[in-house]
């Protein structure tokens, strides 16, 4: 049933938009440093923000610094590291951090463990750690066992599986919690939430959006609790462009009607 989800409609109304990045706005690459956000995607996001009072945010496992670099010169509200760090519309940052002792111990243990798993890569994010095995899928079980063992030892930690990656992050952190926090703040508050994502890490976001009677959109195949589906990144770009252009037309029609009414009033 999940794979029979329909393509989402062109949205008309008062919406707040949330987007994952890798696999959603940009194609997944062998290495995270190879990912880029196309000019067309940035332009569509910029136009969408202009037409929706700035209610557009990126919600990703990447750090906020990485998201800013990829979206440059645009500057969006952000939720990085699955919500462990968040920047609201006013520019205020909200950080959930692990103790320095735990971060140091995890870094040492993971660095040592990955020395025996060639092709696997450790990404230290300050308050979280990502174990990438895209280049060495044969080690998936060992990576999972390593991460599960550490999370079992430290009650402050939680596990977040993804596409060829498993992340160790602070307990109670998720993209769903980040979206819920944004929805309590201007300019998102009072709007209908829309979340587009492609990975297991996005399911928590879909759940929150569904609870808020919003629009949840899964990118690519696979079981999901999202209501709608887009086949891939190019389809996301096309859908984005269509929404942005449609909102422009709606705004122009409203302006034309207003100008026509004012002209009629003056003539009377």
Tab-separated table of N, CA and C in Angstrom, residues 4-175:
chain	number	residue	atom	x	y	z
A	4	UNK	N	1.990	2.692	-3.234
A	4	UNK	CA	0.948	3.190	-4.116
A	4	UNK	C	0.556	4.624	-3.781
A	5	UNK	N	1.343	5.284	-2.931
A	5	UNK	CA	1.042	6.662	-2.574
A	5	UNK	C	1.058	7.551	-3.812
A	6	UNK	N	0.177	8.531	-3.827
A	6	UNK	CA	0.057	9.427	-4.969
A	6	UNK	C	1.060	10.569	-4.892
A	7	UNK	N	1.303	11.170	-6.054
A	7	UNK	CA	2.114	12.388	-6.126
A	7	UNK	C	1.361	13.496	-5.400
A	8	UNK	N	2.038	14.302	-4.583
A	8	UNK	CA	1.336	15.342	-3.817
A	8	UNK	C	0.732	16.409	-4.722
A	9	UNK	N	-0.340	17.034	-4.274
A	9	UNK	CA	-0.975	18.089	-5.079
A	9	UNK	C	-0.151	19.372	-5.039
A	10	UNK	N	-0.465	20.282	-5.950
A	10	UNK	CA	0.108	21.625	-5.888
A	10	UNK	C	-0.620	22.360	-4.768
A	11	UNK	N	0.113	22.806	-3.769
A	11	UNK	CA	-0.497	23.345	-2.561
A	11	UNK	C	-0.931	24.792	-2.748
A	12	UNK	N	-2.124	25.080	-2.249
A	12	UNK	CA	-2.653	26.445	-2.281
A	12	UNK	C	-3.160	26.756	-0.882
A	13	UNK	N	-2.534	27.700	-0.226
A	13	UNK	CA	-2.971	28.019	1.122
A	13	UNK	C	-1.847	28.562	1.971
A	14	UNK	N	-2.025	28.440	3.289
A	14	UNK	CA	-1.105	29.032	4.258
A	14	UNK	C	-0.219	27.938	4.844
A	15	UNK	N	0.939	27.714	4.228
A	15	UNK	CA	1.772	26.567	4.576
A	15	UNK	C	3.128	26.975	5.151
A	16	UNK	N	3.680	26.075	5.976
A	16	UNK	CA	5.051	26.170	6.472
A	16	UNK	C	5.815	24.977	5.913
A	17	UNK	N	6.949	25.225	5.276
A	17	UNK	CA	7.669	24.184	4.550
A	17	UNK	C	8.946	23.762	5.271
A	18	UNK	N	9.138	22.442	5.373
A	18	UNK	CA	10.331	21.857	5.969
A	18	UNK	C	10.907	20.831	4.994
A	19	UNK	N	12.222	20.897	4.778
A	19	UNK	CA	12.868	20.021	3.805
A	19	UNK	C	14.111	19.365	4.392
A	20	UNK	N	14.211	18.039	4.211
A	20	UNK	CA	15.484	17.358	4.375
A	20	UNK	C	16.366	17.787	3.196
A	21	UNK	N	17.667	17.513	3.248
A	21	UNK	CA	18.542	17.926	2.151
A	21	UNK	C	19.043	16.741	1.327
A	22	UNK	N	19.888	15.884	1.903
A	22	UNK	CA	20.462	14.760	1.143
A	22	UNK	C	19.374	13.759	0.766
A	23	UNK	N	19.263	13.498	-0.542
A	23	UNK	CA	18.258	12.564	-1.019
A	23	UNK	C	16.894	13.200	-1.233
A	24	UNK	N	16.774	14.465	-0.894
A	24	UNK	CA	15.505	15.185	-1.040
A	24	UNK	C	15.680	16.407	-1.933
A	25	UNK	N	16.476	17.366	-1.471
A	25	UNK	CA	16.776	18.550	-2.284
A	25	UNK	C	18.027	18.347	-3.132
A	26	UNK	N	18.873	17.418	-2.725
A	26	UNK	CA	20.120	17.152	-3.456
A	26	UNK	C	20.340	15.644	-3.530
A	27	UNK	N	20.934	15.197	-4.631
A	27	UNK	CA	21.203	13.771	-4.820
A	27	UNK	C	22.258	13.295	-3.817
A	28	UNK	N	22.069	12.081	-3.327
A	28	UNK	CA	23.056	11.471	-2.440
A	28	UNK	C	24.314	11.117	-3.242
A	29	UNK	N	25.453	11.381	-2.666
A	29	UNK	CA	26.737	11.098	-3.319
A	29	UNK	C	27.541	10.099	-2.468
A	30	UNK	N	28.578	9.495	-3.055
A	30	UNK	CA	29.397	8.550	-2.285
A	30	UNK	C	29.980	9.145	-1.016
A	31	UNK	N	30.294	10.460	-1.071
A	31	UNK	CA	30.840	11.141	0.104
A	31	UNK	C	30.043	12.426	0.338
A	32	UNK	N	29.696	12.740	1.593
A	32	UNK	CA	28.888	13.937	1.877
A	32	UNK	C	29.463	15.234	1.322
A	33	UNK	N	30.789	15.324	1.229
A	33	UNK	CA	31.420	16.548	0.725
A	33	UNK	C	31.157	16.769	-0.764
A	34	UNK	N	30.702	15.738	-1.471
A	34	UNK	CA	30.446	15.851	-2.906
A	34	UNK	C	29.051	16.382	-3.216
A	35	UNK	N	28.207	16.527	-2.197
A	35	UNK	CA	26.821	16.954	-2.391
A	35	UNK	C	26.758	18.459	-2.616
A	36	UNK	N	25.885	18.874	-3.516
A	36	UNK	CA	25.664	20.305	-3.751
A	36	UNK	C	24.177	20.559	-3.981
A	37	UNK	N	23.778	21.791	-3.736
A	37	UNK	CA	22.390	22.209	-3.955
A	37	UNK	C	22.360	23.056	-5.216
A	38	UNK	N	21.581	22.634	-6.197
A	38	UNK	CA	21.587	23.307	-7.491
A	38	UNK	C	21.047	24.733	-7.385
A	39	UNK	N	21.420	25.548	-8.353
A	39	UNK	CA	20.930	26.930	-8.411
A	39	UNK	C	19.412	26.947	-8.516
A	40	UNK	N	18.845	26.044	-9.328
A	40	UNK	CA	17.391	25.999	-9.489
A	40	UNK	C	16.701	25.671	-8.168
A	41	UNK	N	17.272	24.734	-7.402
A	41	UNK	CA	16.684	24.383	-6.105
A	41	UNK	C	16.754	25.555	-5.139
A	42	UNK	N	17.904	26.240	-5.101
A	42	UNK	CA	18.034	27.401	-4.212
A	42	UNK	C	17.062	28.504	-4.609
A	43	UNK	N	16.919	28.727	-5.911
A	43	UNK	CA	15.994	29.765	-6.376
A	43	UNK	C	14.545	29.439	-5.999
A	44	UNK	N	14.171	28.172	-6.143
A	44	UNK	CA	12.811	27.764	-5.794
A	44	UNK	C	12.555	27.918	-4.296
A	45	UNK	N	13.539	27.546	-3.477
A	45	UNK	CA	13.397	27.708	-2.026
A	45	UNK	C	13.298	29.185	-1.641
A	46	UNK	N	14.107	30.006	-2.292
A	46	UNK	CA	14.084	31.447	-2.027
A	46	UNK	C	12.719	32.031	-2.362
A	47	UNK	N	12.177	31.653	-3.516
A	47	UNK	CA	10.867	32.148	-3.936
A	47	UNK	C	9.778	31.658	-2.984
A	48	UNK	N	9.890	30.405	-2.561
A	48	UNK	CA	8.924	29.838	-1.631
A	48	UNK	C	8.951	30.602	-0.301
A	49	UNK	N	10.145	30.936	0.173
A	49	UNK	CA	10.265	31.696	1.418
A	49	UNK	C	9.654	33.082	1.268
A	50	UNK	N	9.887	33.723	0.125
A	50	UNK	CA	9.331	35.048	-0.116
A	50	UNK	C	7.810	35.033	-0.095
A	51	UNK	N	7.209	33.996	-0.648
A	51	UNK	CA	5.747	33.928	-0.786
A	51	UNK	C	5.060	33.384	0.453
A	52	UNK	N	5.841	32.909	1.452
A	52	UNK	CA	5.249	32.300	2.643
A	52	UNK	C	5.800	32.904	3.932
A	53	UNK	N	6.099	34.190	3.878
A	53	UNK	CA	6.532	34.948	5.055
A	53	UNK	C	7.789	34.383	5.705
A	54	UNK	N	8.615	33.694	4.899
A	54	UNK	CA	9.855	33.138	5.417
A	54	UNK	C	9.704	31.790	6.096
A	55	UNK	N	8.526	31.172	5.986
A	55	UNK	CA	8.268	29.896	6.672
A	55	UNK	C	8.804	28.713	5.876
A	56	UNK	N	10.124	28.696	5.684
A	56	UNK	CA	10.832	27.605	5.001
A	56	UNK	C	12.063	27.269	5.834
A	57	UNK	N	12.211	25.992	6.209
A	57	UNK	CA	13.354	25.578	7.025
A	57	UNK	C	13.958	24.301	6.471
A	58	UNK	N	15.259	24.147	6.661
A	58	UNK	CA	15.959	22.905	6.331
A	58	UNK	C	16.105	22.090	7.610
A	59	UNK	N	15.763	20.802	7.544
A	59	UNK	CA	15.795	19.913	8.705
A	59	UNK	C	16.608	18.688	8.306
A	60	UNK	N	17.810	18.549	8.841
A	60	UNK	CA	18.767	17.585	8.293
A	60	UNK	C	19.625	16.956	9.385
A	61	UNK	N	20.256	15.855	9.033
A	61	UNK	CA	21.264	15.267	9.903
A	61	UNK	C	22.588	16.005	9.821
A	62	UNK	N	22.756	16.819	8.802
A	62	UNK	CA	23.979	17.625	8.676
A	62	UNK	C	24.023	18.701	9.753
A	63	UNK	N	25.216	19.232	9.980
A	63	UNK	CA	25.362	20.348	10.913
A	63	UNK	C	24.808	21.619	10.280
A	64	UNK	N	24.485	22.602	11.109
A	64	UNK	CA	23.987	23.870	10.587
A	64	UNK	C	25.047	24.563	9.735
A	65	UNK	N	26.303	24.403	10.101
A	65	UNK	CA	27.379	25.022	9.310
A	65	UNK	C	27.390	24.457	7.891
A	66	UNK	N	27.211	23.140	7.774
A	66	UNK	CA	27.161	22.516	6.450
A	66	UNK	C	25.939	22.981	5.669
A	67	UNK	N	24.801	23.066	6.339
A	67	UNK	CA	23.569	23.492	5.672
A	67	UNK	C	23.698	24.930	5.161
A	68	UNK	N	24.272	25.795	5.982
A	68	UNK	CA	24.481	27.186	5.547
A	68	UNK	C	25.383	27.245	4.319
A	69	UNK	N	26.442	26.442	4.313
A	69	UNK	CA	27.370	26.433	3.180
A	69	UNK	C	26.672	25.945	1.910
A	70	UNK	N	25.844	24.917	2.034
A	70	UNK	CA	25.161	24.364	0.866
A	70	UNK	C	24.086	25.306	0.338
A	71	UNK	N	23.422	26.050	1.234
A	71	UNK	CA	22.334	26.940	0.819
A	71	UNK	C	22.818	28.343	0.469
A	72	UNK	N	24.067	28.665	0.758
A	72	UNK	CA	24.613	30.003	0.511
A	72	UNK	C	24.330	30.467	-0.923
A	73	UNK	N	23.957	31.741	-1.100
A	73	UNK	CA	23.943	32.847	-0.128
A	73	UNK	C	22.626	32.976	0.658
A	74	UNK	N	21.736	32.005	0.529
A	74	UNK	CA	20.475	32.060	1.262
A	74	UNK	C	20.712	31.712	2.733
A	75	UNK	N	19.813	32.184	3.592
A	75	UNK	CA	19.960	32.020	5.042
A	75	UNK	C	18.610	31.624	5.616
A	76	UNK	N	18.411	30.321	5.848
A	76	UNK	CA	17.122	29.806	6.302
A	76	UNK	C	17.149	29.472	7.790
A	77	UNK	N	15.996	29.384	8.415
A	77	UNK	CA	15.932	28.691	9.698
A	77	UNK	C	16.399	27.250	9.491
A	78	UNK	N	17.082	26.696	10.483
A	78	UNK	CA	17.700	25.377	10.308
A	78	UNK	C	17.494	24.497	11.535
A	79	UNK	N	17.407	23.182	11.278
A	79	UNK	CA	17.551	22.187	12.336
A	79	UNK	C	18.639	21.238	11.859
A	80	UNK	N	19.791	21.278	12.519
A	80	UNK	CA	20.911	20.423	12.144
A	80	UNK	C	21.082	19.278	13.130
A	81	UNK	N	21.827	18.261	12.707
A	81	UNK	CA	22.102	17.085	13.535
A	81	UNK	C	20.789	16.538	14.106
A	82	UNK	N	19.782	16.413	13.231
A	82	UNK	CA	18.469	15.862	13.589
A	82	UNK	C	17.766	16.669	14.667
A	83	UNK	N	18.105	17.938	14.776
A	83	UNK	CA	17.452	18.789	15.764
A	83	UNK	C	18.264	19.046	17.010
A	84	UNK	N	19.438	18.449	17.136
A	84	UNK	CA	20.293	18.712	18.295
A	84	UNK	C	20.766	20.163	18.285
A	85	UNK	N	20.811	20.768	17.113
A	85	UNK	CA	21.074	22.200	17.006
A	85	UNK	C	20.012	22.797	16.094
A	86	UNK	N	19.510	23.972	16.479
A	86	UNK	CA	18.416	24.587	15.720
A	86	UNK	C	18.578	26.104	15.732
A	87	UNK	N	18.341	26.718	14.587
A	87	UNK	CA	18.340	28.180	14.493
A	87	UNK	C	16.957	28.626	14.070
A	88	UNK	N	16.303	29.434	14.888
A	88	UNK	CA	14.949	29.865	14.559
A	88	UNK	C	14.969	31.048	13.597
A	89	UNK	N	13.799	31.534	13.241
A	89	UNK	CA	13.688	32.591	12.234
A	89	UNK	C	14.389	33.873	12.682
A	90	UNK	N	14.400	34.131	13.986
A	90	UNK	CA	15.036	35.351	14.505
A	90	UNK	C	16.555	35.249	14.550
A	91	UNK	N	17.080	34.037	14.322
A	91	UNK	CA	18.526	33.831	14.356
A	91	UNK	C	19.034	33.258	15.664
A	92	UNK	N	18.141	33.064	16.631
A	92	UNK	CA	18.548	32.488	17.915
A	92	UNK	C	18.832	31.003	17.748
A	93	UNK	N	19.913	30.516	18.372
A	93	UNK	CA	20.265	29.101	18.263
A	93	UNK	C	19.883	28.351	19.540
A	94	UNK	N	19.485	27.095	19.348
A	94	UNK	CA	19.089	26.225	20.449
A	94	UNK	C	19.925	24.949	20.312
A	95	UNK	N	20.735	24.645	21.326
A	95	UNK	CA	21.683	23.533	21.230
A	95	UNK	C	21.429	22.510	22.341
A	96	UNK	N	21.402	21.228	21.960
A	96	UNK	CA	21.387	20.134	22.931
A	96	UNK	C	22.756	19.466	22.845
A	97	UNK	N	23.522	19.550	23.917
A	97	UNK	CA	24.906	19.073	23.872
A	97	UNK	C	25.127	17.903	24.818
A	98	UNK	N	26.101	17.076	24.473
A	98	UNK	CA	26.567	16.023	25.367
A	98	UNK	C	27.709	16.571	26.214
A	99	UNK	N	27.974	15.924	27.339
A	99	UNK	CA	29.088	16.376	28.179
A	99	UNK	C	30.407	16.154	27.445
A	100	UNK	N	31.377	16.986	27.771
A	100	UNK	CA	32.697	16.888	27.125
A	100	UNK	C	33.327	15.522	27.360
A	101	UNK	N	33.093	14.946	28.533
A	101	UNK	CA	33.677	13.633	28.850
A	101	UNK	C	33.104	12.553	27.929
A	102	UNK	N	31.795	12.583	27.709
A	102	UNK	CA	31.166	11.571	26.842
A	102	UNK	C	31.626	11.755	25.402
A	103	UNK	N	31.684	13.002	24.942
A	103	UNK	CA	32.125	13.277	23.570
A	103	UNK	C	33.546	12.760	23.361
A	104	UNK	N	34.427	13.029	24.314
A	104	UNK	CA	35.820	12.590	24.201
A	104	UNK	C	35.917	11.068	24.200
A	105	UNK	N	35.176	10.421	25.107
A	105	UNK	CA	35.221	8.961	25.191
A	105	UNK	C	34.675	8.321	23.921
A	106	UNK	N	33.563	8.850	23.413
A	106	UNK	CA	32.982	8.307	22.184
A	106	UNK	C	33.929	8.474	21.006
A	107	UNK	N	34.527	9.643	20.904
A	107	UNK	CA	35.440	9.901	19.794
A	107	UNK	C	36.603	8.909	19.810
A	108	UNK	N	37.179	8.671	21.003
A	108	UNK	CA	38.303	7.740	21.121
A	108	UNK	C	37.876	6.312	20.780
A	109	UNK	N	36.734	5.885	21.329
A	109	UNK	CA	36.274	4.514	21.111
A	109	UNK	C	35.917	4.266	19.644
A	110	UNK	N	35.229	5.219	19.043
A	110	UNK	CA	34.807	5.046	17.651
A	110	UNK	C	35.996	5.104	16.696
A	111	UNK	N	36.919	6.015	16.965
A	111	UNK	CA	38.111	6.123	16.107
A	111	UNK	C	38.902	4.819	16.124
A	112	UNK	N	39.079	4.256	17.302
A	112	UNK	CA	39.815	2.996	17.436
A	112	UNK	C	39.077	1.853	16.748
A	113	UNK	N	37.761	1.776	16.958
A	113	UNK	CA	36.965	0.684	16.386
A	113	UNK	C	36.964	0.719	14.859
A	114	UNK	N	36.900	1.917	14.270
A	114	UNK	CA	36.809	2.017	12.813
A	114	UNK	C	38.140	1.749	12.116
A	115	UNK	N	39.225	1.704	12.871
A	115	UNK	CA	40.513	1.373	12.261
A	115	UNK	C	40.511	-0.045	11.687
A	116	UNK	N	39.675	-0.911	12.236
A	116	UNK	CA	39.595	-2.297	11.752
A	116	UNK	C	38.462	-2.492	10.740
A	117	UNK	N	37.823	-1.386	10.315
A	117	UNK	CA	36.722	-1.449	9.349
A	117	UNK	C	37.037	-0.527	8.168
A	118	UNK	N	37.968	-0.906	7.296
A	118	UNK	CA	38.374	-0.029	6.187
A	118	UNK	C	37.202	0.309	5.274
A	119	UNK	N	37.134	1.577	4.907
A	119	UNK	CA	36.046	2.054	4.056
A	119	UNK	C	34.938	2.712	4.847
A	120	UNK	N	34.866	2.420	6.152
A	120	UNK	CA	33.891	3.069	7.025
A	120	UNK	C	34.473	4.404	7.507
A	121	UNK	N	33.598	5.352	7.774
A	121	UNK	CA	34.072	6.700	8.087
A	121	UNK	C	33.323	7.257	9.287
A	122	UNK	N	34.051	7.878	10.179
A	122	UNK	CA	33.476	8.530	11.343
A	122	UNK	C	33.315	10.016	11.076
A	123	UNK	N	32.097	10.514	11.288
A	123	UNK	CA	31.831	11.949	11.167
A	123	UNK	C	31.445	12.466	12.547
A	124	UNK	N	32.350	13.221	13.167
A	124	UNK	CA	32.095	13.790	14.490
A	124	UNK	C	31.427	15.152	14.331
A	125	UNK	N	30.257	15.312	14.960
A	125	UNK	CA	29.469	16.541	14.801
A	125	UNK	C	29.426	17.373	16.079
A	126	UNK	N	30.248	17.028	17.041
A	126	UNK	CA	30.251	17.778	18.290
A	126	UNK	C	29.307	17.175	19.312
A	127	UNK	N	28.002	17.158	18.985
A	127	UNK	CA	27.013	16.577	19.895
A	127	UNK	C	26.463	15.255	19.372
A	128	UNK	N	27.020	14.752	18.286
A	128	UNK	CA	26.581	13.482	17.704
A	128	UNK	C	27.702	12.918	16.833
A	129	UNK	N	27.577	11.611	16.534
A	129	UNK	CA	28.577	10.929	15.710
A	129	UNK	C	27.853	10.097	14.652
A	130	UNK	N	28.298	10.232	13.405
A	130	UNK	CA	27.732	9.446	12.305
A	130	UNK	C	28.761	8.426	11.837
A	131	UNK	N	28.316	7.177	11.723
A	131	UNK	CA	29.173	6.102	11.241
A	131	UNK	C	28.723	5.728	9.835
A	132	UNK	N	29.492	6.147	8.842
A	132	UNK	CA	29.146	5.922	7.439
A	132	UNK	C	29.768	4.622	6.934
A	133	UNK	N	28.956	3.808	6.240
A	133	UNK	CA	29.494	2.577	5.657
A	133	UNK	C	29.065	2.397	4.202
A	134	UNK	N	28.755	3.502	3.528
A	134	UNK	CA	28.356	3.439	2.116
A	134	UNK	C	29.453	2.812	1.258
A	135	UNK	N	30.714	3.076	1.587
A	135	UNK	CA	31.830	2.539	0.820
A	135	UNK	C	32.233	1.132	1.276
A	136	UNK	N	31.604	0.649	2.338
A	136	UNK	CA	31.939	-0.691	2.852
A	136	UNK	C	30.680	-1.340	3.433
A	137	UNK	N	29.689	-1.609	2.603
A	137	UNK	CA	28.413	-2.150	3.108
A	137	UNK	C	28.541	-3.507	3.789
A	138	UNK	N	29.642	-4.207	3.523
A	138	UNK	CA	29.841	-5.513	4.161
A	138	UNK	C	30.003	-5.391	5.677
A	139	UNK	N	30.250	-4.198	6.163
A	139	UNK	CA	30.440	-4.003	7.595
A	139	UNK	C	29.183	-3.474	8.300
A	140	UNK	N	28.061	-3.503	7.614
A	140	UNK	CA	26.841	-2.933	8.202
A	140	UNK	C	26.534	-3.538	9.583
A	141	UNK	N	26.571	-4.870	9.685
A	141	UNK	CA	26.226	-5.515	10.953
A	141	UNK	C	27.197	-5.123	12.065
A	142	UNK	N	28.472	-5.044	11.737
A	142	UNK	CA	29.470	-4.683	12.748
A	142	UNK	C	29.311	-3.227	13.184
A	143	UNK	N	28.978	-2.351	12.231
A	143	UNK	CA	28.742	-0.943	12.565
A	143	UNK	C	27.528	-0.817	13.494
A	144	UNK	N	26.462	-1.540	13.158
A	144	UNK	CA	25.258	-1.492	13.983
A	144	UNK	C	25.533	-2.029	15.385
A	145	UNK	N	26.272	-3.118	15.465
A	145	UNK	CA	26.592	-3.702	16.767
A	145	UNK	C	27.441	-2.742	17.602
A	146	UNK	N	28.394	-2.079	16.961
A	146	UNK	CA	29.240	-1.108	17.641
A	146	UNK	C	28.390	0.031	18.207
A	147	UNK	N	27.521	0.590	17.366
A	147	UNK	CA	26.678	1.715	17.795
A	147	UNK	C	25.712	1.286	18.902
A	148	UNK	N	25.099	0.125	18.747
A	148	UNK	CA	24.158	-0.359	19.755
A	148	UNK	C	24.843	-0.583	21.100
A	149	UNK	N	26.068	-1.087	21.060
A	149	UNK	CA	26.803	-1.313	22.292
A	149	UNK	C	27.078	-0.023	23.045
A	150	UNK	N	27.452	1.033	22.316
A	150	UNK	CA	27.752	2.314	22.950
A	150	UNK	C	26.485	2.970	23.493
A	151	UNK	N	25.406	2.905	22.731
A	151	UNK	CA	24.142	3.486	23.190
A	151	UNK	C	23.630	2.744	24.424
A	152	UNK	N	23.844	1.437	24.465
A	152	UNK	CA	23.446	0.672	25.636
A	152	UNK	C	24.245	1.033	26.875
A	153	UNK	N	25.480	1.480	26.673
A	153	UNK	CA	26.356	1.820	27.798
A	153	UNK	C	26.078	3.228	28.329
A	154	UNK	N	25.706	4.155	27.408
A	154	UNK	CA	25.451	5.537	27.805
A	154	UNK	C	23.952	5.838	27.694
A	155	UNK	N	23.236	5.987	28.804
A	155	UNK	CA	21.787	6.243	28.741
A	155	UNK	C	21.440	7.598	28.146
A	156	UNK	N	22.415	8.493	28.033
A	156	UNK	CA	22.164	9.819	27.442
A	156	UNK	C	22.034	9.756	25.922
A	157	UNK	N	22.355	8.579	25.331
A	157	UNK	CA	22.458	8.468	23.883
A	157	UNK	C	21.290	7.692	23.277
A	158	UNK	N	21.065	7.940	22.003
A	158	UNK	CA	20.065	7.203	21.229
A	158	UNK	C	20.654	6.878	19.866
A	159	UNK	N	20.062	5.883	19.218
A	159	UNK	CA	20.529	5.413	17.916
A	159	UNK	C	19.607	5.935	16.818
A	160	UNK	N	20.182	6.367	15.694
A	160	UNK	CA	19.379	6.815	14.559
A	160	UNK	C	19.924	6.190	13.273
A	161	UNK	N	19.320	5.070	12.811
A	161	UNK	CA	19.754	4.476	11.536
A	161	UNK	C	19.324	5.343	10.355
A	162	UNK	N	20.113	5.290	9.285
A	162	UNK	CA	19.785	5.985	8.044
A	162	UNK	C	20.265	5.173	6.860
A	163	UNK	N	20.360	5.813	5.699
A	163	UNK	CA	20.817	5.139	4.487
A	163	UNK	C	22.336	4.982	4.526
A	164	UNK	N	22.804	3.769	4.760
A	164	UNK	CA	24.242	3.476	4.836
A	164	UNK	C	24.955	4.304	5.900
A	165	UNK	N	24.221	4.611	6.962
A	165	UNK	CA	24.797	5.362	8.068
A	165	UNK	C	23.990	5.047	9.325
A	166	UNK	N	24.656	5.055	10.462
A	166	UNK	CA	23.950	5.019	11.739
A	166	UNK	C	24.547	6.125	12.593
A	167	UNK	N	23.679	6.866	13.263
A	167	UNK	CA	24.142	7.994	14.053
A	167	UNK	C	23.898	7.753	15.535
A	168	UNK	N	24.818	8.225	16.334
A	168	UNK	CA	24.705	8.219	17.784
A	168	UNK	C	24.460	9.668	18.198
A	169	UNK	N	23.334	9.915	18.830
A	169	UNK	CA	22.918	11.294	19.112
A	169	UNK	C	22.352	11.386	20.526
A	170	UNK	N	22.127	12.610	21.031
A	170	UNK	CA	21.525	12.754	22.359
A	170	UNK	C	20.104	12.181	22.389
A	171	UNK	N	19.738	11.612	23.511
A	171	UNK	CA	18.399	11.069	23.710
A	171	UNK	C	17.348	12.178	23.566
A	172	UNK	N	16.197	11.841	22.970
A	172	UNK	CA	15.092	12.791	22.880
A	172	UNK	C	15.183	13.767	21.725
A	173	UNK	N	16.154	13.566	20.832
A	173	UNK	CA	16.341	14.458	19.689
A	173	UNK	C	15.801	13.777	18.434
A	174	UNK	N	15.015	14.519	17.636
A	174	UNK	CA	14.529	13.978	16.364
A	174	UNK	C	14.096	15.124	15.464
A	175	UNK	N	13.958	14.830	14.186
A	175	UNK	CA	13.469	15.839	13.248
A	175	UNK	C	12.028	16.216	13.573
